[in-house]
Amino acid sequence: SQELCRALEQDHAKLQMAKETVEQRTRELRKEGELLHKNLEQQMSLNRDEERSCQMLPALPEKKMVFKGLVTNKEDTNKLMLTPLIRYPLLGGSALITFEKAEVAQRIIEVKEHVVELSYGEELEELDRCRVRVQAAPVDILLPSALEMRLTRNSRSILVSDLPSLGIPEEALLDKLELFFSKTKNGGGEVESREFLDNSGQVVLTFVQDGVAELLIARGHIQVSVGKGKHKLKISPCMSGDITNLQLQPSRCPRTVLLSGIPDVLGEEPMRDALEIHFQKASRGGGEVDTVAYVPAGQQGVAVFMEDA
């Protein structure tokens, strides 16, 4: 009986050791499987990144750049920077005067009404000296505070860059490009439209048939005979953007004052000089004037506001 009990205890101990050995091997196999799965995921992710890079890089237009800016924080790299260019309608009998200092503009606005002395006897027949009353007011404009855009790719258009400087009119260069890309032997097709992009030195060509643009974009570059020689041009996808959300907020120009109620008693240049002379005098609350824009009565103008450098 005791021997049977000892034998059972020995068998139980052996079974327990075998169980622990199996569990240990199971844990090791699970770790190896997890490591293998992780390595596989990393490799697949790397392959996807390489595939995206291969798809995107040939489609990017080449442009030489010189870095002259400041390094930003990492979280700022994906932000869209807006540079406002605001067009402000200017009615006749008014002027915009921009001072070098914002506190001067604020003083002029607080006074509201100003008596400006004119002394141009040759142009004023009745009086040798004349005074006019003008009203001063702040300039309020709307500035974009948030902008969302949706980018879409035009499947029948290409962006042509690295254009040569041939010293010929734009229309003549467009004709040569259309002639080249309209030929099937050059990989092209019938061209529906062509246009220069403003201030970019790039041309957008749109084809009539589908598939032509894709084949040209896949090539990346193409040798084009323009003028007396061959030139290597860059072919890229053509992207267009639509504004899906634009939010505006009112903003006051800190250094600019709107002057209104100006009578048409002087020529445009003499009146502009008279306004600058008057409002640059510190004795009248003024200060150094940056610019003056004046629109005589009966006319209209548009002032363009840019962000201060």
mmCIF file of C-alpha atoms in Angstrom:
data_model
loop_
_atom_site.group_PDB
_atom_site.id
_atom_site.type_symbol
_atom_site.label_atom_id
_atom_site.label_comp_id
_atom_site.label_asym_id
_atom_site.label_seq_id
_atom_site.Cartn_x
_atom_site.Cartn_y
_atom_site.Cartn_z
ATOM 1 C CA SER A 1 0.000 0.000 0.000
ATOM 2 C CA GLN A 2 2.774 2.461 0.915
ATOM 3 C CA GLU A 3 4.756 1.419 -2.146
ATOM 4 C CA LEU A 4 1.713 2.007 -4.357
ATOM 5 C CA CYS A 5 1.247 5.465 -2.814
ATOM 6 C CA ARG A 6 4.903 6.323 -3.407
ATOM 7 C CA ALA A 7 4.619 5.130 -6.996
ATOM 8 C CA LEU A 8 1.536 7.282 -7.539
ATOM 9 C CA GLU A 9 3.326 10.314 -6.029
ATOM 10 C CA GLN A 10 6.307 9.757 -8.328
ATOM 11 C CA ASP A 11 4.014 9.447 -11.343
ATOM 12 C CA HIS A 12 2.207 12.668 -10.290
ATOM 13 C CA ALA A 13 5.543 14.490 -9.945
ATOM 14 C CA LYS A 14 6.605 13.320 -13.415
ATOM 15 C CA LEU A 15 3.270 14.410 -14.873
ATOM 16 C CA GLN A 16 3.596 17.813 -13.177
ATOM 17 C CA MET A 17 7.105 18.289 -14.606
ATOM 18 C CA ALA A 18 5.891 17.255 -18.052
ATOM 19 C CA LYS A 19 2.977 19.679 -17.747
ATOM 20 C CA GLU A 20 5.296 22.565 -16.776
ATOM 21 C CA THR A 21 7.633 21.687 -19.656
ATOM 22 C CA VAL A 22 4.728 21.768 -22.134
ATOM 23 C CA GLU A 23 3.443 25.076 -20.727
ATOM 24 C CA GLN A 24 6.930 26.605 -20.907
ATOM 25 C CA ARG A 25 7.298 25.474 -24.531
ATOM 26 C CA THR A 26 3.812 26.831 -25.304
ATOM 27 C CA ARG A 27 4.779 30.235 -23.900
ATOM 28 C CA GLU A 28 7.983 30.214 -25.938
ATOM 29 C CA LEU A 29 6.113 29.305 -29.107
ATOM 30 C CA ARG A 30 3.525 32.034 -28.429
ATOM 31 C CA LYS A 31 6.286 34.641 -27.999
ATOM 32 C CA GLU A 32 7.976 33.467 -31.194
ATOM 33 C CA GLY A 33 4.645 33.693 -33.005
ATOM 34 C CA GLU A 34 3.988 37.203 -31.720
ATOM 35 C CA LEU A 35 7.479 38.314 -32.700
ATOM 36 C CA LEU A 36 7.080 36.776 -36.143
ATOM 37 C CA HIS A 37 3.671 38.450 -36.559
ATOM 38 C CA LYS A 38 5.099 41.796 -35.444
ATOM 39 C CA ASN A 39 8.018 41.534 -37.860
ATOM 40 C CA LEU A 40 5.610 40.601 -40.634
ATOM 41 C CA GLU A 41 3.417 43.640 -39.894
ATOM 42 C CA GLN A 42 6.449 45.936 -39.864
ATOM 43 C CA GLN A 43 7.640 44.509 -43.161
ATOM 44 C CA MET A 44 4.176 44.897 -44.721
ATOM 45 C CA SER A 45 3.968 48.485 -43.409
ATOM 46 C CA LEU A 46 7.423 49.219 -44.800
ATOM 47 C CA ASN A 47 6.405 47.745 -48.141
ATOM 48 C CA ARG A 48 3.251 49.878 -48.185
ATOM 49 C CA ASP A 49 5.292 52.990 -47.376
ATOM 50 C CA GLU A 50 7.782 52.127 -50.118
ATOM 51 C CA GLU A 51 4.901 51.527 -52.517
ATOM 52 C CA ARG A 52 3.331 54.886 -51.629
ATOM 53 C CA SER A 53 6.688 56.562 -52.035
ATOM 54 C CA CYS A 54 7.153 54.950 -55.417
ATOM 55 C CA GLN A 55 3.699 56.107 -56.461
ATOM 56 C CA MET A 56 4.069 59.635 -55.175
ATOM 57 C CA LEU A 57 7.676 60.621 -55.755
ATOM 58 C CA PRO A 58 7.673 60.388 -59.562
ATOM 59 C CA ALA A 59 4.516 62.493 -59.564
ATOM 60 C CA LEU A 60 6.028 65.410 -57.642
ATOM 61 C CA PRO A 61 7.310 68.336 -59.713
ATOM 62 C CA GLU A 62 10.980 69.017 -59.138
ATOM 63 C CA LYS A 63 11.789 72.469 -57.832
ATOM 64 C CA LYS A 64 15.097 73.776 -56.560
ATOM 65 C CA MET A 65 14.755 75.594 -53.250
ATOM 66 C CA VAL A 66 16.952 77.507 -50.840
ATOM 67 C CA PHE A 67 15.923 77.281 -47.177
ATOM 68 C CA LYS A 68 15.939 80.722 -45.549
ATOM 69 C CA GLY A 69 13.329 80.215 -42.854
ATOM 70 C CA LEU A 70 13.112 79.027 -39.272
ATOM 71 C CA VAL A 71 12.685 75.472 -38.025
ATOM 72 C CA THR A 72 9.154 74.975 -36.687
ATOM 73 C CA ASN A 73 7.774 72.577 -34.135
ATOM 74 C CA LYS A 74 6.872 69.120 -35.374
ATOM 75 C CA GLU A 75 3.185 69.648 -34.628
ATOM 76 C CA ASP A 76 3.130 72.707 -36.935
ATOM 77 C CA THR A 77 4.375 70.892 -40.043
ATOM 78 C CA ASN A 78 0.928 69.904 -41.310
ATOM 79 C CA LYS A 79 -0.687 73.318 -40.836
ATOM 80 C CA LEU A 80 -1.759 75.395 -43.810
ATOM 81 C CA MET A 81 -0.348 78.916 -43.673
ATOM 82 C CA LEU A 82 -2.617 81.619 -45.091
ATOM 83 C CA THR A 83 -1.255 84.877 -46.440
ATOM 84 C CA PRO A 84 -4.215 87.262 -46.769
ATOM 85 C CA LEU A 85 -4.488 89.532 -49.783
ATOM 86 C CA ILE A 86 -7.592 91.642 -49.120
ATOM 87 C CA ARG A 87 -9.175 93.914 -51.741
ATOM 88 C CA TYR A 88 -10.965 96.839 -50.145
ATOM 89 C CA PRO A 89 -13.351 98.999 -52.258
ATOM 90 C CA LEU A 90 -12.645 102.714 -52.004
ATOM 91 C CA LEU A 91 -15.448 105.110 -52.920
ATOM 92 C CA GLY A 92 -14.943 108.507 -54.510
ATOM 93 C CA GLY A 93 -14.122 111.419 -52.197
ATOM 94 C CA SER A 94 -12.184 109.193 -49.787
ATOM 95 C CA ALA A 95 -8.631 108.256 -48.968
ATOM 96 C CA LEU A 96 -6.689 105.632 -47.068
ATOM 97 C CA ILE A 97 -3.722 106.838 -45.066
ATOM 98 C CA THR A 98 -1.348 104.366 -43.439
ATOM 99 C CA PHE A 99 0.942 105.527 -40.656
ATOM 100 C CA GLU A 100 4.192 103.945 -39.563
ATOM 101 C CA LYS A 101 2.880 103.594 -35.985
ATOM 102 C CA ALA A 102 -0.482 102.209 -34.901
ATOM 103 C CA GLU A 103 -0.874 104.680 -32.015
ATOM 104 C CA VAL A 104 -0.877 107.581 -34.494
ATOM 105 C CA ALA A 105 -3.711 106.008 -36.473
ATOM 106 C CA GLN A 106 -5.663 105.495 -33.251
ATOM 107 C CA ARG A 107 -5.302 109.184 -32.308
ATOM 108 C CA ILE A 108 -6.524 110.310 -35.731
ATOM 109 C CA ILE A 109 -9.557 108.003 -35.496
ATOM 110 C CA GLU A 110 -10.481 109.230 -32.007
ATOM 111 C CA VAL A 111 -10.634 112.869 -33.199
ATOM 112 C CA LYS A 112 -13.120 111.803 -35.939
ATOM 113 C CA GLU A 113 -13.246 115.134 -37.823
ATOM 114 C CA HIS A 114 -10.194 116.964 -39.143
ATOM 115 C CA VAL A 115 -9.774 120.334 -40.848
ATOM 116 C CA VAL A 116 -7.172 120.002 -43.601
ATOM 117 C CA GLU A 117 -5.606 123.198 -44.938
ATOM 118 C CA LEU A 118 -5.007 123.430 -48.701
ATOM 119 C CA SER A 119 -2.673 126.032 -50.150
ATOM 120 C CA TYR A 120 -2.498 125.613 -53.891
ATOM 121 C CA GLY A 121 -3.401 129.077 -55.225
ATOM 122 C CA GLU A 122 -2.737 128.201 -58.855
ATOM 123 C CA GLU A 123 -5.409 125.536 -58.862
ATOM 124 C CA LEU A 124 -7.878 127.354 -56.603
ATOM 125 C CA GLU A 125 -9.184 130.414 -58.424
ATOM 126 C CA GLU A 126 -11.423 131.947 -55.742
ATOM 127 C CA LEU A 127 -9.375 131.498 -52.577
ATOM 128 C CA ASP A 128 -5.652 131.500 -52.085
ATOM 129 C CA ARG A 129 -6.042 129.310 -49.011
ATOM 130 C CA CYS A 130 -8.815 126.772 -48.449
ATOM 131 C CA ARG A 131 -9.802 124.424 -45.645
ATOM 132 C CA VAL A 132 -11.782 121.200 -46.006
ATOM 133 C CA ARG A 133 -13.362 119.030 -43.328
ATOM 134 C CA VAL A 134 -12.789 115.274 -43.565
ATOM 135 C CA GLN A 135 -14.006 112.428 -41.368
ATOM 136 C CA ALA A 136 -11.677 109.755 -40.006
ATOM 137 C CA ALA A 137 -12.831 106.185 -39.368
ATOM 138 C CA PRO A 138 -11.209 102.803 -38.763
ATOM 139 C CA VAL A 139 -10.771 100.260 -41.541
ATOM 140 C CA ASP A 140 -12.426 96.914 -40.739
ATOM 141 C CA ILE A 141 -11.820 93.948 -43.031
ATOM 142 C CA LEU A 142 -12.651 90.237 -42.960
ATOM 143 C CA LEU A 143 -9.716 87.864 -42.611
ATOM 144 C CA PRO A 144 -9.827 84.059 -43.043
ATOM 145 C CA SER A 145 -9.512 82.265 -39.710
ATOM 146 C CA ALA A 146 -10.025 78.682 -40.908
ATOM 147 C CA LEU A 147 -9.880 77.018 -44.302
ATOM 148 C CA GLU A 148 -10.632 73.476 -45.408
ATOM 149 C CA MET A 149 -9.935 72.270 -48.945
ATOM 150 C CA ARG A 150 -10.661 69.093 -50.863
ATOM 151 C CA LEU A 151 -7.995 68.057 -53.353
ATOM 152 C CA THR A 152 -9.048 66.126 -56.439
ATOM 153 C CA ARG A 153 -6.913 64.720 -59.223
ATOM 154 C CA ASN A 154 -7.909 65.474 -62.804
ATOM 155 C CA SER A 155 -7.617 62.138 -64.599
ATOM 156 C CA ARG A 156 -7.283 63.702 -68.074
ATOM 157 C CA SER A 157 -4.796 66.489 -67.236
ATOM 158 C CA ILE A 158 -1.048 66.690 -66.719
ATOM 159 C CA LEU A 159 1.199 69.318 -65.181
ATOM 160 C CA VAL A 160 4.221 70.143 -67.358
ATOM 161 C CA SER A 161 7.173 71.773 -65.569
ATOM 162 C CA ASP A 162 10.889 72.475 -66.103
ATOM 163 C CA LEU A 163 9.944 74.467 -69.203
ATOM 164 C CA PRO A 164 12.870 76.001 -71.122
ATOM 165 C CA SER A 165 13.378 79.753 -71.408
ATOM 166 C CA LEU A 166 13.215 80.298 -75.157
ATOM 167 C CA GLY A 167 12.355 83.995 -75.187
ATOM 168 C CA ILE A 168 9.159 83.399 -77.169
ATOM 169 C CA PRO A 169 5.577 84.459 -76.305
ATOM 170 C CA GLU A 170 3.563 82.156 -74.053
ATOM 171 C CA GLU A 171 1.048 81.388 -76.786
ATOM 172 C CA ALA A 172 3.831 80.279 -79.132
ATOM 173 C CA LEU A 173 5.233 77.932 -76.474
ATOM 174 C CA LEU A 174 1.744 76.555 -75.793
ATOM 175 C CA ASP A 175 1.330 75.882 -79.520
ATOM 176 C CA LYS A 176 4.594 73.926 -79.605
ATOM 177 C CA LEU A 177 3.653 71.903 -76.532
ATOM 178 C CA GLU A 178 0.186 71.128 -77.892
ATOM 179 C CA LEU A 179 1.683 70.068 -81.222
ATOM 180 C CA PHE A 180 4.104 67.688 -79.500
ATOM 181 C CA PHE A 181 1.665 66.165 -77.005
ATOM 182 C CA SER A 182 -1.123 65.756 -79.550
ATOM 183 C CA LYS A 183 0.895 63.127 -81.446
ATOM 184 C CA THR A 184 0.301 59.501 -80.518
ATOM 185 C CA LYS A 185 3.920 58.581 -81.395
ATOM 186 C CA ASN A 186 4.969 60.828 -78.485
ATOM 187 C CA GLY A 187 2.559 59.073 -76.147
ATOM 188 C CA GLY A 188 -0.007 61.875 -76.347
ATOM 189 C CA GLY A 189 -3.428 62.447 -77.858
ATOM 190 C CA GLU A 190 -5.832 65.178 -78.877
ATOM 191 C CA VAL A 191 -5.450 68.168 -76.555
ATOM 192 C CA GLU A 192 -8.663 69.691 -75.245
ATOM 193 C CA SER A 193 -7.166 72.738 -73.498
ATOM 194 C CA ARG A 194 -3.857 74.217 -72.430
ATOM 195 C CA GLU A 195 -3.004 77.032 -70.018
ATOM 196 C CA PHE A 196 -0.133 78.580 -68.110
ATOM 197 C CA LEU A 197 -0.441 78.568 -64.339
ATOM 198 C CA ASP A 198 -0.004 82.066 -62.919
ATOM 199 C CA ASN A 199 3.530 82.885 -61.737
ATOM 200 C CA SER A 200 4.594 79.223 -61.710
ATOM 201 C CA GLY A 201 6.222 78.629 -65.092
ATOM 202 C CA GLN A 202 4.115 75.478 -65.437
ATOM 203 C CA VAL A 203 1.530 74.424 -68.009
ATOM 204 C CA VAL A 204 -1.629 72.349 -67.590
ATOM 205 C CA LEU A 205 -2.579 70.207 -70.597
ATOM 206 C CA THR A 206 -5.955 68.471 -70.694
ATOM 207 C CA PHE A 207 -6.565 65.643 -73.158
ATOM 208 C CA VAL A 208 -9.819 64.629 -74.812
ATOM 209 C CA GLN A 209 -9.426 60.896 -74.184
ATOM 210 C CA ASP A 210 -9.034 59.065 -70.871
ATOM 211 C CA GLY A 211 -5.826 57.169 -70.182
ATOM 212 C CA VAL A 212 -3.455 59.473 -72.082
ATOM 213 C CA ALA A 213 -2.556 61.523 -69.010
ATOM 214 C CA GLU A 214 -1.961 58.427 -66.852
ATOM 215 C CA LEU A 215 0.571 56.967 -69.283
ATOM 216 C CA LEU A 216 2.463 60.256 -69.539
ATOM 217 C CA ILE A 217 2.496 60.689 -65.742
ATOM 218 C CA ALA A 218 3.873 57.154 -65.359
ATOM 219 C CA ARG A 219 6.836 58.146 -67.528
ATOM 220 C CA GLY A 220 7.672 61.066 -65.233
ATOM 221 C CA HIS A 221 9.881 62.844 -67.769
ATOM 222 C CA ILE A 222 9.794 63.283 -71.512
ATOM 223 C CA GLN A 223 12.181 64.680 -74.128
ATOM 224 C CA VAL A 224 10.471 67.407 -76.141
ATOM 225 C CA SER A 225 11.823 69.099 -79.242
ATOM 226 C CA VAL A 226 11.155 72.787 -78.692
ATOM 227 C CA GLY A 227 13.051 75.438 -80.602
ATOM 228 C CA LYS A 228 16.473 74.316 -81.820
ATOM 229 C CA GLY A 229 17.088 71.608 -79.234
ATOM 230 C CA LYS A 230 15.575 68.919 -77.042
ATOM 231 C CA HIS A 231 14.488 69.646 -73.519
ATOM 232 C CA LYS A 232 13.676 67.253 -70.680
ATOM 233 C CA LEU A 233 10.284 68.188 -69.210
ATOM 234 C CA LYS A 234 8.747 66.953 -65.973
ATOM 235 C CA ILE A 235 5.261 65.380 -66.155
ATOM 236 C CA SER A 236 3.193 65.361 -62.953
ATOM 237 C CA PRO A 237 -0.441 64.801 -61.942
ATOM 238 C CA CYS A 238 -2.698 67.841 -62.024
ATOM 239 C CA MET A 239 -4.446 68.488 -58.716
ATOM 240 C CA SER A 240 -7.311 70.914 -58.192
ATOM 241 C CA GLY A 241 -8.617 72.189 -54.874
ATOM 242 C CA ASP A 242 -12.135 73.118 -53.835
ATOM 243 C CA ILE A 243 -12.828 75.141 -50.707
ATOM 244 C CA THR A 244 -15.184 73.107 -48.527
ATOM 245 C CA ASN A 245 -15.176 75.366 -45.475
ATOM 246 C CA LEU A 246 -14.056 78.964 -45.053
ATOM 247 C CA GLN A 247 -14.474 80.888 -41.817
ATOM 248 C CA LEU A 248 -13.899 84.635 -41.610
ATOM 249 C CA GLN A 249 -13.376 86.929 -38.673
ATOM 250 C CA PRO A 250 -13.504 90.742 -38.568
ATOM 251 C CA SER A 251 -10.171 92.448 -38.108
ATOM 252 C CA ARG A 252 -9.216 96.113 -37.784
ATOM 253 C CA CYS A 253 -6.225 97.482 -39.666
ATOM 254 C CA PRO A 254 -4.043 98.900 -36.887
ATOM 255 C CA ARG A 255 -2.092 101.489 -38.905
ATOM 256 C CA THR A 256 -4.601 102.574 -41.563
ATOM 257 C CA VAL A 257 -7.322 105.266 -41.383
ATOM 258 C CA LEU A 258 -10.220 105.867 -43.782
ATOM 259 C CA LEU A 259 -10.769 109.540 -44.640
ATOM 260 C CA SER A 260 -14.120 110.412 -46.233
ATOM 261 C CA GLY A 261 -16.029 113.523 -47.301
ATOM 262 C CA ILE A 262 -13.103 114.915 -49.318
ATOM 263 C CA PRO A 263 -14.405 117.513 -51.844
ATOM 264 C CA ASP A 264 -13.105 117.497 -55.397
ATOM 265 C CA VAL A 265 -11.317 120.855 -55.209
ATOM 266 C CA LEU A 266 -7.761 119.759 -56.076
ATOM 267 C CA GLY A 267 -6.096 117.440 -58.536
ATOM 268 C CA GLU A 268 -5.359 113.889 -57.395
ATOM 269 C CA GLU A 269 -1.645 114.367 -56.706
ATOM 270 C CA PRO A 270 -1.918 117.797 -54.964
ATOM 271 C CA MET A 271 -4.720 116.475 -52.730
ATOM 272 C CA ARG A 272 -2.672 113.422 -51.843
ATOM 273 C CA ASP A 273 0.282 115.674 -50.955
ATOM 274 C CA ALA A 274 -1.944 117.968 -48.885
ATOM 275 C CA LEU A 275 -3.340 115.064 -46.867
ATOM 276 C CA GLU A 276 0.138 113.689 -46.206
ATOM 277 C CA ILE A 277 1.471 117.110 -45.162
ATOM 278 C CA HIS A 278 -1.417 117.632 -42.749
ATOM 279 C CA PHE A 279 -1.439 114.226 -41.090
ATOM 280 C CA GLN A 280 2.303 113.871 -40.648
ATOM 281 C CA LYS A 281 2.444 116.896 -38.319
ATOM 282 C CA ALA A 282 2.762 115.891 -34.677
ATOM 283 C CA SER A 283 1.133 119.189 -33.602
ATOM 284 C CA ARG A 284 -2.118 117.928 -35.136
ATOM 285 C CA GLY A 285 -1.865 114.476 -33.570
ATOM 286 C CA GLY A 286 -0.278 112.961 -36.647
ATOM 287 C CA GLY A 287 2.989 111.189 -37.322
ATOM 288 C CA GLU A 288 5.161 109.641 -40.004
ATOM 289 C CA VAL A 289 3.027 108.574 -42.974
ATOM 290 C CA ASP A 290 3.743 105.323 -44.790
ATOM 291 C CA THR A 291 1.356 105.563 -47.767
ATOM 292 C CA VAL A 292 -1.632 107.604 -48.953
ATOM 293 C CA ALA A 293 -4.234 106.420 -51.473
ATOM 294 C CA TYR A 294 -6.814 108.957 -52.680
ATOM 295 C CA VAL A 295 -9.826 108.486 -54.955
ATOM 296 C CA PRO A 296 -11.484 111.725 -56.207
ATOM 297 C CA ALA A 297 -15.249 112.182 -56.139
ATOM 298 C CA GLY A 298 -17.027 110.487 -59.036
ATOM 299 C CA GLN A 299 -14.467 107.681 -59.250
ATOM 300 C CA GLN A 300 -13.940 104.340 -57.552
ATOM 301 C CA GLY A 301 -10.848 102.432 -56.528
ATOM 302 C CA VAL A 302 -9.708 99.205 -54.893
ATOM 303 C CA ALA A 303 -7.051 99.097 -52.179
ATOM 304 C CA VAL A 304 -5.101 95.883 -51.603
ATOM 305 C CA PHE A 305 -4.131 94.988 -48.022
ATOM 306 C CA MET A 306 -1.260 92.592 -47.353
ATOM 307 C CA GLU A 307 0.034 91.161 -44.130
ATOM 308 C CA ASP A 308 2.715 93.288 -42.433
ATOM 309 C CA ALA A 309 6.172 91.850 -42.957
#
